[in-house]
Amino acid sequence: QVQLVESGGGLVQAGGSLKLSCAASGGTFGSSAMGWFRQAPGKEREFVAAISRRGGATHYADSVKGRFTISRDNAKNTVYLQMSSLKPEDTAVYYCAAEPDPIPMRVHTVGSEYDYWGQGTQVTVSS
């Protein structure tokens, strides 16, 4: 059983930056592929970024490519989402997710593939 706790959300002006963190406990973090998703009010949850269990592979939604960077520190059991050039449309609750995966370089972009989810952290971008 993996527990995930996100932090780092907040209010930022358009064009600004935020770095989200997701701390994992209760499982083998280094054996899990990780992902970030977000859900805006009235919208469905959407994929943001994913990283393989050892960090060798990443994948991004087109809407954040070039602005967001996902990374992980397996020694600290933490995955990060560095967000830059933020736009009002990035406003959402951001969730991290974990999926134990025996394949080192595999990433997961579909929410239903993830077994464990955090509680979310609010990101609000003002115009």
JSON list of C-alpha atoms in Angstrom, two decimals, residues 18-94:
[
{"chain": "A", "resi": 18, "resn": "LEU", "atom": "CA", "xyz": [5.51, 26.69, -8.83]},
{"chain": "A", "resi": 19, "resn": "LYS", "atom": "CA", "xyz": [7.09, 23.39, -7.85]},
{"chain": "A", "resi": 20, "resn": "LEU", "atom": "CA", "xyz": [4.84, 20.61, -6.63]},
{"chain": "A", "resi": 21, "resn": "SER", "atom": "CA", "xyz": [6.12, 17.73, -4.56]},
{"chain": "A", "resi": 22, "resn": "CYS", "atom": "CA", "xyz": [4.60, 14.33, -3.89]},
{"chain": "A", "resi": 23, "resn": "ALA", "atom": "CA", "xyz": [6.02, 12.33, -1.01]},
{"chain": "A", "resi": 24, "resn": "ALA", "atom": "CA", "xyz": [5.42, 8.59, -0.99]},
{"chain": "A", "resi": 25, "resn": "SER", "atom": "CA", "xyz": [5.40, 6.19, 1.93]},
{"chain": "A", "resi": 26, "resn": "GLY", "atom": "CA", "xyz": [4.30, 2.67, 2.72]},
{"chain": "A", "resi": 27, "resn": "GLY", "atom": "CA", "xyz": [5.55, 1.01, -0.40]},
{"chain": "A", "resi": 28, "resn": "THR", "atom": "CA", "xyz": [8.50, 0.62, -2.73]},
{"chain": "A", "resi": 29, "resn": "PHE", "atom": "CA", "xyz": [8.63, 4.00, -4.41]},
{"chain": "A", "resi": 30, "resn": "GLY", "atom": "CA", "xyz": [11.50, 3.01, -6.64]},
{"chain": "A", "resi": 31, "resn": "SER", "atom": "CA", "xyz": [9.40, 0.25, -8.19]},
{"chain": "A", "resi": 32, "resn": "SER", "atom": "CA", "xyz": [6.56, 2.55, -9.17]},
{"chain": "A", "resi": 33, "resn": "ALA", "atom": "CA", "xyz": [5.95, 4.62, -12.24]},
{"chain": "A", "resi": 34, "resn": "MET", "atom": "CA", "xyz": [4.57, 8.01, -11.22]},
{"chain": "A", "resi": 35, "resn": "GLY", "atom": "CA", "xyz": [2.27, 10.52, -12.79]},
{"chain": "A", "resi": 36, "resn": "TRP", "atom": "CA", "xyz": [0.69, 13.93, -12.30]},
{"chain": "A", "resi": 37, "resn": "PHE", "atom": "CA", "xyz": [-2.91, 14.64, -13.25]},
{"chain": "A", "resi": 38, "resn": "ARG", "atom": "CA", "xyz": [-5.12, 17.66, -12.76]},
{"chain": "A", "resi": 39, "resn": "GLN", "atom": "CA", "xyz": [-8.80, 18.44, -12.55]},
{"chain": "A", "resi": 40, "resn": "ALA", "atom": "CA", "xyz": [-10.29, 21.87, -13.08]},
{"chain": "A", "resi": 41, "resn": "PRO", "atom": "CA", "xyz": [-13.79, 22.76, -11.83]},
{"chain": "A", "resi": 42, "resn": "GLY", "atom": "CA", "xyz": [-16.44, 21.26, -14.07]},
{"chain": "A", "resi": 43, "resn": "LYS", "atom": "CA", "xyz": [-13.90, 19.35, -16.12]},
{"chain": "A", "resi": 44, "resn": "GLU", "atom": "CA", "xyz": [-12.68, 15.79, -16.22]},
{"chain": "A", "resi": 45, "resn": "ARG", "atom": "CA", "xyz": [-9.37, 14.79, -14.77]},
{"chain": "A", "resi": 46, "resn": "GLU", "atom": "CA", "xyz": [-6.60, 15.05, -17.32]},
{"chain": "A", "resi": 47, "resn": "PHE", "atom": "CA", "xyz": [-3.10, 13.70, -17.67]},
{"chain": "A", "resi": 48, "resn": "VAL", "atom": "CA", "xyz": [-0.25, 16.16, -17.12]},
{"chain": "A", "resi": 49, "resn": "ALA", "atom": "CA", "xyz": [3.06, 14.28, -16.92]},
{"chain": "A", "resi": 50, "resn": "ALA", "atom": "CA", "xyz": [4.49, 10.85, -16.19]},
{"chain": "A", "resi": 51, "resn": "ILE", "atom": "CA", "xyz": [7.86, 9.41, -15.29]},
{"chain": "A", "resi": 52, "resn": "SER", "atom": "CA", "xyz": [9.17, 5.85, -15.29]},
{"chain": "A", "resi": 53, "resn": "ARG", "atom": "CA", "xyz": [10.25, 4.09, -12.11]},
{"chain": "A", "resi": 54, "resn": "ARG", "atom": "CA", "xyz": [13.90, 5.05, -12.50]},
{"chain": "A", "resi": 55, "resn": "GLY", "atom": "CA", "xyz": [13.29, 8.39, -14.18]},
{"chain": "A", "resi": 56, "resn": "GLY", "atom": "CA", "xyz": [14.71, 7.37, -17.52]},
{"chain": "A", "resi": 57, "resn": "ALA", "atom": "CA", "xyz": [11.53, 8.05, -19.44]},
{"chain": "A", "resi": 58, "resn": "THR", "atom": "CA", "xyz": [9.07, 10.92, -19.23]},
{"chain": "A", "resi": 59, "resn": "HIS", "atom": "CA", "xyz": [5.96, 11.98, -21.10]},
{"chain": "A", "resi": 60, "resn": "TYR", "atom": "CA", "xyz": [3.96, 15.20, -21.11]},
{"chain": "A", "resi": 61, "resn": "ALA", "atom": "CA", "xyz": [0.57, 16.40, -22.21]},
{"chain": "A", "resi": 62, "resn": "ASP", "atom": "CA", "xyz": [0.84, 18.71, -25.20]},
{"chain": "A", "resi": 63, "resn": "SER", "atom": "CA", "xyz": [-0.68, 21.52, -23.16]},
{"chain": "A", "resi": 64, "resn": "VAL", "atom": "CA", "xyz": [2.26, 21.58, -20.72]},
{"chain": "A", "resi": 65, "resn": "LYS", "atom": "CA", "xyz": [5.14, 20.44, -22.89]},
{"chain": "A", "resi": 66, "resn": "GLY", "atom": "CA", "xyz": [8.04, 22.86, -22.68]},
{"chain": "A", "resi": 67, "resn": "ARG", "atom": "CA", "xyz": [6.63, 24.51, -19.54]},
{"chain": "A", "resi": 68, "resn": "PHE", "atom": "CA", "xyz": [6.43, 21.68, -17.00]},
{"chain": "A", "resi": 69, "resn": "THR", "atom": "CA", "xyz": [9.13, 19.23, -15.93]},
{"chain": "A", "resi": 70, "resn": "ILE", "atom": "CA", "xyz": [8.55, 16.03, -14.00]},
{"chain": "A", "resi": 71, "resn": "SER", "atom": "CA", "xyz": [11.39, 14.52, -11.99]},
{"chain": "A", "resi": 72, "resn": "ARG", "atom": "CA", "xyz": [11.91, 12.12, -9.13]},
{"chain": "A", "resi": 73, "resn": "ASP", "atom": "CA", "xyz": [14.34, 11.44, -6.32]},
{"chain": "A", "resi": 74, "resn": "ASN", "atom": "CA", "xyz": [14.10, 7.79, -5.38]},
{"chain": "A", "resi": 75, "resn": "ALA", "atom": "CA", "xyz": [16.36, 8.32, -2.37]},
{"chain": "A", "resi": 76, "resn": "LYS", "atom": "CA", "xyz": [13.79, 10.77, -0.99]},
{"chain": "A", "resi": 77, "resn": "ASN", "atom": "CA", "xyz": [10.71, 8.86, -2.19]},
{"chain": "A", "resi": 78, "resn": "THR", "atom": "CA", "xyz": [9.50, 12.03, -3.88]},
{"chain": "A", "resi": 79, "resn": "VAL", "atom": "CA", "xyz": [8.31, 13.04, -7.31]},
{"chain": "A", "resi": 80, "resn": "TYR", "atom": "CA", "xyz": [8.24, 16.67, -8.42]},
{"chain": "A", "resi": 81, "resn": "LEU", "atom": "CA", "xyz": [6.45, 18.79, -10.97]},
{"chain": "A", "resi": 82, "resn": "GLN", "atom": "CA", "xyz": [8.22, 22.02, -11.83]},
{"chain": "A", "resi": 83, "resn": "MET", "atom": "CA", "xyz": [5.73, 24.34, -13.48]},
{"chain": "A", "resi": 84, "resn": "SER", "atom": "CA", "xyz": [6.84, 27.48, -15.31]},
{"chain": "A", "resi": 85, "resn": "SER", "atom": "CA", "xyz": [5.18, 30.06, -17.54]},
{"chain": "A", "resi": 86, "resn": "LEU", "atom": "CA", "xyz": [1.93, 29.29, -15.80]},
{"chain": "A", "resi": 87, "resn": "LYS", "atom": "CA", "xyz": [-1.33, 30.25, -17.45]},
{"chain": "A", "resi": 88, "resn": "PRO", "atom": "CA", "xyz": [-4.80, 30.77, -15.96]},
{"chain": "A", "resi": 89, "resn": "GLU", "atom": "CA", "xyz": [-5.90, 27.59, -17.72]},
{"chain": "A", "resi": 90, "resn": "ASP", "atom": "CA", "xyz": [-3.43, 25.65, -15.57]},
{"chain": "A", "resi": 91, "resn": "THR", "atom": "CA", "xyz": [-5.67, 26.34, -12.58]},
{"chain": "A", "resi": 92, "resn": "ALA", "atom": "CA", "xyz": [-6.76, 22.99, -11.14]},
{"chain": "A", "resi": 93, "resn": "VAL", "atom": "CA", "xyz": [-6.32, 20.52, -8.33]},
{"chain": "A", "resi": 94, "resn": "TYR", "atom": "CA", "xyz": [-3.16, 18.58, -9.08]}
]
